[in-house]
XYZ file of C-alpha atoms in Angstrom:
679
model
C -0.416 -34.644 5.196
C -1.776 -35.925 1.842
C -2.153 -33.208 -0.802
C -5.901 -33.903 -1.229
C -6.506 -33.417 2.486
C -4.532 -30.189 2.455
C -6.441 -28.857 -0.549
C -9.769 -29.700 1.087
C -8.713 -27.998 4.306
C -7.673 -24.859 2.421
C -10.935 -24.783 0.467
C -12.964 -25.203 3.667
C -11.050 -22.421 5.396
C -11.600 -20.081 2.438
C -15.325 -20.906 2.290
C -15.820 -20.127 5.976
C -13.978 -16.830 5.722
C -15.851 -15.771 2.601
C -19.222 -16.728 4.077
C -18.539 -14.523 7.092
C -17.564 -11.700 4.751
C -20.692 -12.026 2.597
C -22.978 -12.014 5.635
C -21.779 -8.481 6.319
C -22.128 -7.415 2.669
C -24.766 -9.405 0.729
C -23.858 -7.527 -2.474
C -20.764 -9.725 -2.608
C -22.810 -12.908 -3.048
C -22.430 -13.017 -6.884
C -18.649 -12.979 -6.391
C -18.486 -15.789 -3.865
C -16.575 -18.159 -6.147
C -13.999 -15.495 -7.057
C -13.591 -14.588 -3.396
C -13.089 -18.227 -2.408
C -10.432 -18.620 -5.092
C -8.674 -15.480 -3.836
C -8.763 -16.638 -0.224
C -7.676 -20.163 -1.166
C -4.641 -18.678 -2.901
C -3.740 -16.684 0.205
C -4.251 -19.607 2.581
C -2.384 -22.074 0.332
C 0.718 -19.901 -0.013
C 0.729 -19.038 3.679
C 0.472 -22.749 4.552
C 3.357 -23.550 2.225
C 5.596 -20.796 3.536
C 4.873 -21.640 7.176
C 5.034 -25.439 6.790
C 1.269 -25.782 7.268
C 1.296 -23.389 10.184
C 4.069 -25.131 12.097
C 6.201 -21.997 12.005
C 5.029 -18.405 12.516
C 4.668 -16.023 9.579
C 7.415 -13.916 11.109
C 9.944 -16.677 10.477
C 9.691 -16.135 6.719
C 10.712 -12.517 7.212
C 14.331 -12.791 8.315
C 16.123 -12.216 5.023
C 17.683 -9.022 6.348
C 19.333 -11.029 9.120
C 21.020 -13.232 6.500
C 21.665 -10.999 3.491
C 23.693 -7.807 3.530
C 26.718 -6.953 5.656
C 26.893 -8.329 9.211
C 29.577 -8.213 11.847
C 30.373 -11.498 13.580
C 32.785 -12.299 16.409
C 35.349 -13.536 13.902
C 34.904 -10.775 11.301
C 32.462 -9.709 8.620
C 30.088 -11.717 6.445
C 28.328 -10.344 3.390
C 25.686 -12.117 1.305
C 23.696 -11.129 -1.762
C 21.028 -12.759 -3.936
C 21.903 -12.366 -7.636
C 20.856 -15.447 -9.669
C 22.096 -14.175 -13.037
C 25.486 -12.969 -11.827
C 28.692 -14.677 -12.988
C 31.050 -12.814 -10.691
C 30.620 -10.398 -7.770
C 33.197 -8.551 -5.737
C 33.145 -5.857 -3.087
C 34.881 -2.618 -3.903
C 35.323 0.527 -1.853
C 37.544 2.288 0.635
C 38.981 -1.048 1.755
C 40.186 -1.895 -1.780
C 41.129 1.599 -2.892
C 38.139 1.250 -5.235
C 40.017 -1.340 -7.261
C 39.113 -4.885 -8.266
C 40.722 -6.980 -5.524
C 40.350 -10.751 -5.784
C 40.472 -10.978 -2.008
C 37.022 -9.365 -1.965
C 35.400 -11.638 -4.531
C 32.218 -13.400 -3.419
C 31.628 -17.141 -3.739
C 28.417 -18.550 -5.120
C 27.212 -20.813 -2.303
C 23.789 -21.908 -3.578
C 22.182 -22.819 -6.883
C 19.419 -20.256 -6.298
C 21.904 -17.421 -6.704
C 23.144 -16.718 -3.178
C 26.670 -15.262 -2.970
C 28.832 -14.871 0.129
C 32.157 -13.520 1.366
C 33.732 -13.692 4.829
C 36.512 -11.270 5.668
C 38.538 -10.393 8.719
C 37.380 -7.903 11.341
C 40.045 -5.355 10.369
C 39.256 -5.516 6.643
C 36.399 -3.035 6.993
C 35.659 -0.380 9.572
C 32.793 1.856 10.613
C 32.295 4.615 8.052
C 33.917 2.861 5.081
C 32.171 3.312 1.753
C 31.583 0.326 -0.498
C 29.478 -1.091 -3.278
C 29.255 -4.215 -5.415
C 30.627 -4.782 -8.880
C 28.574 -7.447 -10.619
C 29.354 -9.216 -13.878
C 26.637 -11.028 -15.797
C 26.427 -12.614 -19.268
C 27.110 -9.796 -21.711
C 27.603 -6.995 -19.220
C 28.647 -5.665 -15.826
C 27.974 -2.767 -13.494
C 28.232 -1.301 -10.015
C 25.343 -1.830 -7.607
C 24.376 -0.739 -4.100
C 23.696 -3.920 -2.079
C 19.987 -4.696 -1.940
C 19.953 -5.030 1.854
C 22.242 -2.072 2.589
C 21.294 -0.527 5.924
C 23.153 2.704 5.323
C 23.538 4.566 2.013
C 25.107 8.009 1.664
C 25.519 10.492 -1.161
C 28.752 12.328 -1.842
C 27.911 16.062 -1.687
C 30.302 16.877 -4.537
C 29.960 14.007 -6.997
C 26.360 13.177 -5.926
C 27.292 9.486 -6.174
C 25.578 7.086 -3.747
C 27.478 4.360 -1.908
C 26.711 1.900 0.841
C 28.445 2.670 4.106
C 29.687 0.341 6.822
C 27.631 1.306 9.838
C 28.565 -0.305 13.147
C 28.323 2.244 15.959
C 27.482 1.416 19.552
C 23.917 0.195 19.842
C 21.359 2.916 20.437
C 20.136 2.930 24.044
C 16.375 3.246 23.937
C 14.948 5.462 26.663
C 11.317 4.488 26.160
C 11.580 0.721 26.580
C 7.908 -0.113 26.437
C 5.520 1.600 24.116
C 2.096 0.783 22.716
C -0.146 2.606 20.286
C -2.746 4.753 22.081
C -6.181 3.192 22.473
C -7.798 6.462 21.485
C -8.601 6.992 17.787
C -5.656 7.944 15.622
C -5.208 11.670 15.194
C -2.396 11.640 12.657
C 0.089 14.384 11.918
C 1.634 13.640 8.509
C 5.123 15.101 8.183
C 8.218 15.249 6.013
C 11.468 15.686 7.944
C 13.372 17.413 5.147
C 10.882 20.201 4.559
C 9.983 20.693 8.236
C 12.472 23.526 8.757
C 11.828 27.114 7.766
C 15.285 28.027 6.546
C 16.177 26.965 3.032
C 17.772 23.534 2.860
C 17.067 20.019 4.046
C 15.871 19.534 7.601
C 17.344 16.831 9.808
C 16.022 14.179 12.172
C 17.588 16.085 15.066
C 15.983 19.389 14.097
C 12.650 17.653 13.759
C 13.050 16.035 17.170
C 13.894 19.323 18.851
C 11.545 21.716 17.099
C 8.636 19.856 15.474
C 7.675 17.112 17.908
C 6.781 19.677 20.609
C 4.540 21.451 18.088
C 2.732 18.214 17.232
C 2.167 17.380 20.883
C 0.918 20.904 21.633
C -1.505 20.634 18.712
C -3.145 17.578 20.291
C -2.299 14.887 17.745
C -1.382 11.435 19.057
C 0.332 9.910 16.026
C 3.156 11.058 13.764
C 3.306 9.703 10.222
C 6.703 10.133 8.577
C 7.149 10.366 4.822
C 10.349 9.752 2.843
C 12.073 7.514 5.401
C 13.436 4.911 2.977
C 16.448 6.038 0.943
C 15.575 7.651 -2.380
C 18.038 9.170 -4.853
C 15.805 12.030 -6.038
C 14.731 14.342 -3.214
C 11.847 15.730 -5.262
C 10.164 12.318 -5.455
C 8.732 12.972 -1.966
C 10.385 9.695 -0.979
C 8.184 7.561 -3.217
C 10.927 6.400 -5.613
C 12.766 4.167 -3.168
C 16.198 2.807 -4.016
C 17.420 1.220 -0.769
C 14.545 -0.280 1.166
C 16.469 -1.046 4.362
C 18.270 2.304 4.634
C 16.901 5.317 6.460
C 17.486 8.325 4.243
C 20.898 9.703 5.159
C 20.126 13.180 3.831
C 18.281 13.750 7.148
C 20.950 12.283 9.435
C 22.085 8.974 10.876
C 20.017 5.902 11.799
C 20.630 6.767 15.445
C 19.191 10.234 14.853
C 16.019 8.642 13.485
C 15.846 6.284 16.455
C 16.158 9.240 18.809
C 13.325 10.976 16.951
C 11.077 7.923 17.381
C 12.184 7.454 20.998
C 11.410 11.092 21.804
C 8.036 10.882 20.093
C 7.158 7.800 22.127
C 8.140 9.513 25.347
C 5.877 12.415 24.378
C 2.929 10.077 23.808
C 3.073 9.901 20.012
C 2.802 6.733 17.965
C 5.120 6.837 14.947
C 3.866 5.431 11.646
C 6.092 4.999 8.630
C 5.010 5.748 5.084
C 6.271 2.500 3.526
C 6.617 2.064 -0.233
C 6.214 -1.514 -1.471
C 4.091 -0.672 -4.493
C 7.056 0.064 -6.790
C 10.755 0.950 -6.815
C 12.953 3.526 -8.488
C 14.146 2.725 -12.024
C 17.751 3.667 -11.216
C 20.112 0.755 -11.788
C 23.244 1.657 -9.816
C 21.366 2.978 -6.781
C 18.295 0.769 -7.011
C 17.172 -2.800 -7.698
C 16.433 -2.460 -11.402
C 18.587 -4.840 -13.480
C 20.437 -5.657 -10.284
C 21.866 -8.925 -11.627
C 21.675 -7.886 -15.273
C 18.100 -9.065 -15.753
C 14.966 -6.972 -15.567
C 13.021 -9.753 -13.887
C 14.985 -10.479 -10.698
C 12.739 -8.445 -8.386
C 10.265 -7.166 -10.941
C 8.042 -8.356 -13.741
C 9.722 -8.648 -17.098
C 8.493 -6.743 -20.123
C 5.988 -3.902 -20.019
C 4.325 -5.206 -16.848
C 7.524 -4.538 -14.953
C 7.452 -0.801 -15.637
C 5.029 1.797 -14.320
C 4.881 4.197 -17.247
C 3.117 6.956 -15.307
C 5.575 6.920 -12.416
C 8.753 5.933 -14.320
C 9.389 3.153 -11.821
C 9.622 -0.636 -11.564
C 6.793 -2.966 -10.475
C 7.516 -5.847 -8.100
C 6.653 -9.429 -9.009
C 4.753 -10.484 -5.895
C 4.479 -14.088 -7.094
C 8.158 -14.783 -6.343
C 9.103 -16.117 -2.917
C 12.417 -14.189 -2.752
C 10.563 -10.951 -3.519
C 7.940 -11.681 -0.875
C 10.629 -12.471 1.671
C 12.521 -9.287 0.757
C 9.461 -7.095 1.307
C 8.173 -8.952 4.361
C 11.620 -8.747 5.928
C 11.542 -5.044 5.210
C 8.365 -4.710 7.294
C 9.937 -6.623 10.159
C 13.163 -4.621 9.963
C 11.486 -1.235 10.414
C 9.283 -2.540 13.229
C 12.103 -4.081 15.206
C 15.205 -2.056 14.361
C 13.584 1.376 14.552
C 10.475 0.567 16.614
C 7.985 2.099 14.234
C 4.420 1.519 15.382
C 3.059 0.605 11.990
C 2.854 1.603 8.374
C 0.814 3.513 5.883
C 1.197 1.406 2.737
C 1.578 3.791 -0.178
C 0.105 3.229 -3.632
C -2.115 0.233 -2.819
C -4.302 0.873 -5.867
C -1.293 0.699 -8.157
C -0.369 -2.676 -6.643
C -3.830 -4.200 -6.829
C -4.592 -3.649 -10.507
C -2.612 -4.489 -13.605
C -3.531 -1.125 -15.113
C -2.593 0.494 -11.752
C -6.064 2.020 -11.558
C -4.940 4.901 -13.751
C -7.757 7.092 -15.073
C -10.246 4.455 -13.977
C -13.573 4.984 -12.257
C -14.413 2.055 -9.978
C -18.181 1.895 -10.348
C -18.978 -1.795 -9.927
C -17.988 -4.755 -7.760
C -16.981 -6.359 -11.050
C -13.872 -4.165 -10.969
C -12.646 -5.893 -7.799
C -12.858 -9.446 -9.122
C -11.787 -9.135 -12.744
C -8.709 -10.286 -14.632
C -7.321 -6.804 -14.002
C -6.626 -7.648 -10.344
C -3.103 -8.733 -9.409
C -4.001 -11.589 -7.075
C -0.372 -11.970 -6.011
C -0.362 -8.370 -4.792
C -3.511 -9.101 -2.758
C -1.727 -12.138 -1.349
C 1.368 -10.114 -0.428
C -0.676 -7.489 1.415
C -2.448 -10.194 3.420
C 0.891 -11.795 4.324
C 2.364 -8.426 5.275
C -0.511 -7.632 7.609
C -0.376 -11.085 9.208
C 3.353 -10.643 9.774
C 3.096 -7.111 11.177
C 0.335 -7.987 13.621
C 2.091 -11.162 14.694
C 5.215 -9.183 15.607
C 3.327 -6.193 17.021
C -0.343 -6.972 17.785
C -0.937 -3.285 18.497
C 0.763 -2.074 15.317
C -1.229 0.082 12.924
C -1.513 -0.572 9.191
C -3.247 1.857 6.841
C -4.110 1.238 3.186
C -3.890 4.101 0.719
C -6.416 2.918 -1.856
C -8.695 4.983 -4.055
C -10.498 2.040 -5.659
C -12.584 0.998 -2.664
C -11.788 -2.704 -2.951
C -13.860 -4.522 -0.302
C -11.991 -6.256 2.476
C -8.756 -4.289 2.592
C -9.450 -3.296 6.198
C -10.988 -6.629 7.220
C -8.824 -9.031 9.208
C -7.207 -11.957 7.405
C -9.088 -14.576 9.490
C -12.327 -12.852 8.441
C -11.446 -13.022 4.760
C -9.787 -9.664 4.191
C -6.297 -8.266 3.648
C -5.817 -7.361 7.280
C -5.293 -3.595 7.271
C -6.485 -1.801 10.394
C -7.623 1.273 8.481
C -8.138 2.553 4.995
C -7.859 6.198 3.981
C -11.026 7.972 2.892
C -9.300 9.298 -0.215
C -12.490 10.515 -1.856
C -13.020 13.153 0.836
C -10.112 15.514 -0.032
C -10.861 15.100 -3.727
C -14.440 16.155 -3.047
C -13.362 19.252 -1.101
C -11.071 20.361 -3.901
C -13.812 19.810 -6.463
C -16.328 21.701 -4.310
C -14.051 24.712 -3.826
C -12.963 24.790 -7.481
C -16.218 24.096 -9.315
C -19.109 25.386 -7.167
C -20.172 28.834 -6.111
C -20.638 29.095 -2.346
C -24.412 29.440 -2.723
C -24.524 26.236 -4.789
C -22.728 23.901 -2.409
C -24.703 20.613 -2.466
C -25.188 19.848 1.219
C -26.784 16.445 0.562
C -23.828 15.365 -1.607
C -21.469 16.641 1.062
C -23.013 14.403 3.709
C -22.854 11.408 1.377
C -19.190 11.929 0.546
C -18.198 12.386 4.180
C -20.021 9.303 5.457
C -19.859 6.944 2.463
C -17.725 4.110 3.829
C -17.987 0.393 4.375
C -19.499 -0.308 7.811
C -17.219 -3.301 8.413
C -13.958 -1.424 7.721
C -12.302 1.320 9.739
C -11.379 4.513 7.921
C -9.304 7.608 8.474
C -10.542 10.848 6.934
C -8.693 14.004 6.024
C -9.465 17.292 4.335
C -6.100 17.410 2.566
C -2.717 15.734 2.649
C 0.575 16.413 0.893
C -1.088 15.298 -2.368
C -3.352 18.334 -2.451
C -0.459 20.738 -1.883
C 1.976 19.608 -4.565
C 3.175 22.010 -7.231
C 0.539 22.470 -9.884
C -2.215 22.477 -7.294
C -3.006 24.550 -4.215
C -3.840 23.911 -0.601
C -7.495 24.386 0.281
C -7.009 27.665 2.077
C -4.695 29.068 -0.585
C -7.247 28.154 -3.236
C -9.901 30.106 -1.321
C -7.783 33.149 -0.357
C -5.018 33.060 -2.978
C -2.938 36.229 -3.368
C -4.658 37.988 -0.459
C -2.741 35.687 1.884
C 0.374 37.682 1.039
C -1.000 41.060 2.087
C -4.086 40.683 4.281
C -3.364 38.182 7.051
C -2.519 40.801 9.670
C -4.656 40.481 12.784
C -6.148 43.958 12.311
C -6.693 43.703 8.550
C -10.365 43.338 7.628
C -10.626 41.511 4.333
C -13.713 39.742 3.026
C -11.758 37.188 0.996
C -9.588 36.255 3.973
C -12.602 36.082 6.289
C -14.459 33.812 3.859
C -11.439 31.545 3.407
C -10.735 31.115 7.115
C -14.406 30.562 7.953
C -14.820 27.852 5.312
C -11.450 26.301 6.150
C -12.526 25.925 9.772
C -15.854 24.396 8.749
C -14.211 22.018 6.302
C -11.765 20.662 8.866
C -14.335 20.402 11.641
C -16.949 18.537 9.624
C -14.312 16.233 8.134
C -13.035 15.295 11.581
C -16.491 15.067 13.148
C -17.781 12.673 10.482
C -14.545 10.654 10.172
C -14.910 6.951 10.737
C -12.134 6.056 13.147
C -9.411 8.668 12.828
C -8.385 11.997 11.336
C -5.236 13.094 9.500
C -3.598 16.461 8.968
C -0.570 17.360 6.870
C 2.245 19.355 8.441
C 1.415 23.044 8.426
C -2.183 22.716 7.311
C -3.273 23.022 10.934
C -2.476 26.736 10.647
C -3.318 27.220 6.982
C 0.178 27.138 5.521
C 0.091 29.182 2.308
C 1.249 28.197 -1.146
C 2.173 24.816 -2.520
C 5.018 22.337 -2.103
C 7.691 22.343 -4.786
C 10.959 20.541 -4.196
C 14.220 21.770 -5.729
C 14.276 20.990 -9.438
C 15.519 22.445 -12.677
C 12.211 24.220 -13.260
C 12.603 26.358 -10.131
C 16.378 26.806 -10.305
C 16.825 24.165 -7.587
C 15.255 26.406 -4.990
C 14.154 25.305 -1.494
C 11.788 28.253 -1.195
C 8.643 26.126 -1.433
C 10.113 22.990 0.162
C 9.854 24.251 3.731
C 7.342 25.168 6.437
C 7.039 28.784 7.542
C 6.528 28.331 11.285
C 7.160 32.033 11.881
C 3.742 32.725 10.393
C 1.912 30.842 13.130
C 4.317 32.013 15.829
C 3.592 35.669 15.112
C 0.861 37.203 17.329
C 0.339 39.780 14.590
C -0.960 37.305 12.010
C -4.180 35.324 11.660
C -2.432 31.990 11.184
C -2.351 31.486 14.948
C -6.160 31.821 15.014
C -6.465 29.071 12.417
C -4.192 26.836 14.475
C -6.130 27.611 17.651
C -9.308 26.332 16.018
C -7.524 23.172 14.886
C -6.168 22.557 18.386
C -9.543 23.157 20.013
C -11.471 20.886 17.640
C -8.939 18.089 18.243
C -9.225 18.598 21.988
C -13.026 18.606 21.699
C -12.995 15.231 19.934
C -10.707 13.716 22.563
C -12.427 15.236 25.602
C -15.869 14.047 24.543
C -14.644 10.747 23.045
C -16.751 11.224 19.927
C -14.964 8.429 18.064
C -16.310 5.868 20.511
C -19.454 6.228 18.441
C -18.278 4.988 14.999
C -20.989 6.832 13.074
C -22.335 10.346 12.872
C -26.153 10.372 12.808
C -27.790 12.957 10.610
C -30.409 15.011 12.424
C -31.296 17.599 9.812
C -30.407 18.689 6.307
C -31.713 21.538 4.151
C -29.994 22.120 0.820
C -31.456 25.565 0.122
C -30.665 26.851 3.602
C -27.241 25.177 3.440
C -27.792 23.777 6.936
C -26.584 20.370 8.115
C -26.884 18.979 11.648
C -25.801 15.654 13.073
C -25.029 13.924 16.351
C -21.726 12.221 17.125
C -21.313 10.722 20.562
C -22.652 13.177 23.142
C -22.332 16.199 20.856
C -24.579 17.883 18.315
C -22.853 19.564 15.363
C -24.741 22.254 13.417
C -23.314 23.805 10.239
C -24.588 26.758 8.244
C -22.622 26.899 4.985
C -24.753 29.698 3.529
C -22.598 32.628 2.362
C -25.197 35.380 2.867
C -28.120 34.179 5.005
C -27.989 33.952 8.780
C -30.868 31.927 10.213
C -32.738 33.152 13.292
C -34.581 30.745 15.670
C -33.763 27.948 13.277
C -35.309 24.652 14.401
C -33.071 21.610 14.619
C -34.268 18.224 15.920
C -32.121 16.869 18.751
C -32.373 14.451 21.662
C -34.409 16.207 24.391
C -32.565 18.065 27.146
C -30.352 21.067 27.710
C -27.300 21.982 25.635
C -24.297 24.183 26.235
C -21.906 25.695 23.728
C -18.816 23.531 23.274
C -17.329 25.160 20.181
C -18.296 28.146 18.070
C -16.371 28.731 14.854
C -17.618 32.342 14.789
C -15.753 33.155 17.975
C -13.349 36.091 17.434
C -10.513 33.949 18.817
C -10.864 31.930 15.572
C -11.172 35.045 13.353
C -14.958 34.907 13.650
C -17.288 37.859 14.045
C -18.660 37.075 17.502
C -22.282 36.962 16.385
C -23.298 34.193 18.813
C -23.376 35.074 22.517
C -20.916 32.906 24.475
C -21.781 30.595 27.369
C -25.342 30.035 26.258
C -27.563 27.160 27.332
C -30.364 25.924 25.108
C -33.355 23.796 26.084
C -35.248 21.687 23.613
C -38.934 22.219 23.016
C -41.088 19.090 22.817
C -41.505 17.625 19.365
C -45.233 16.897 18.877
C -44.444 14.229 16.299
C -41.598 12.314 18.000
C -41.221 11.848 21.746
C -37.614 10.742 21.270
C -36.616 14.140 19.923
C -36.943 17.748 20.914
C -36.526 20.923 18.882
C -33.612 23.307 19.319
C -34.033 26.923 18.253
C -30.693 28.370 17.221
C -29.217 31.479 15.722
C -26.981 30.287 12.881
C -24.793 33.021 11.387
C -23.416 32.656 7.885
C -20.496 30.228 7.455
C -20.614 29.116 11.064
C -20.498 25.832 12.930
C -21.822 25.332 16.460
C -21.043 22.317 18.592
C -23.432 21.707 21.471
C -23.307 19.196 24.276
């Protein structure tokens, strides 16, 4: 096809996609040219990589099938991409950790591809190995970029790749698809999921935690820290080996069994994938892999994330794109993950990483500060993922609010299925920290909870692991603080504890009830886990005391944590039973800032909140669709640590509204810090 014809076709495609986008959001009209240029870039590169659409996107994501160590009928083959290298050899158990010329790689391509073929008996399952690379002016050991298994010596703490060739895992749940119901996500970290001090394992998680998640009513498990990372305290966000499941939790087969078991229990499993940056480590990671700083990353200052002490990928390079796209395919196919939450999207999208920046104008999304190659990569990744698994879930963690992240690629967006409503947990923290209870701005609360783009699906949450890291506090610990240590017994009457639990229940319920298309909870928050998360480090004498989950608290019938969990379970069940997410929006019925009352309808249910700390409202009138209403949930029920001020099993009938025949008037008793759900 002539180049001019191709260019015209690309421009036409971009114009059509952008026009469709602008029709949904007219405020984008002034940026039409910039949007067309962005889309043209995406379409042009995709056309080039797929030979003008003759091959699927998934075919450009097979690097992991070529590079790395693979067993063939006749022996082993190992390949690596290292353009600047002058000499590479394998070293490890098979060479006695010496330089053996028999294990030297040959350069087989001008673009820097190296290869070695060795006999079947030269390496065996369990052998440790690494690369020794020489480059102009230097040399060093490296873990292979595509290593599928990396382990750390418990004594020397040195990481090495490991030959991993066991019998293939036999999947029990052969066919699995993501539930059609809205995502109710349970965010978890395998290592800190156990109560005893130490690092939890995939097997322990499978046996002990998956049943808890299922019993709590969630339908999706989101796993953090899956990719290998040398520093445990990085929460898994400083990745070193992108194709290796972290061995500190167990074997790859253990992880597969975890996912298999979750599927059999009805849980989708989403992986927290990190493609926004990589660890700065050079032996364990990709930094200066072939002696240069620019092989996988940008050179100079742009290649380093000064706030995170990590390296920034150069998304303009085809080998880098193929590396990351292959990584997506690998986790989908090898481990059968059901999708990904892409971490650190904001850092990828902007050259300044969005640090200390308030995104107040659409100008911010179409300026020279945007990394257009990162936008391109995200679009390619989503096209690939949904081509391989049409039902797969992709979630963007972005605080900037860039339009189109959760719009499909054919409609002019980046193709994510969901974006996180990251402003919501920040608002809750700010509200609890900076406002007296009697000053809570109800109108601002409604705006923050429902402020989302109508053409993009969102997942809301009251708090995630971010809000619980050392230096901060979980919501409930911020409200109750030290009294959680001494006054959580079931018979202990404590005003601070009662206030904290009441508000915590209201916060979670209203966040879920107003959420766009899904709701997320972090492991342990469903029962109000106290304290913060602090991984072993020098500052805490390498203690695991805060890097664990105290399940005994919620298991004890003598403590109030089980009441907090019961409310969480019942509100999740309420949302599923009444299918409230089939209605994508909550419709405000009533708001009164002074009375601290907010009422809205979602699906067939009416939610009424009284946030007032001291005033209970009697015969309070709320507009509602005419008819009769029964109590579906009452946060003041004693089974949730409430005071039982509302009679159970009531039925209310609306009075006619003289001003609007489409609405009636409900007269309700609204105790302080109480939510009623009627249906």
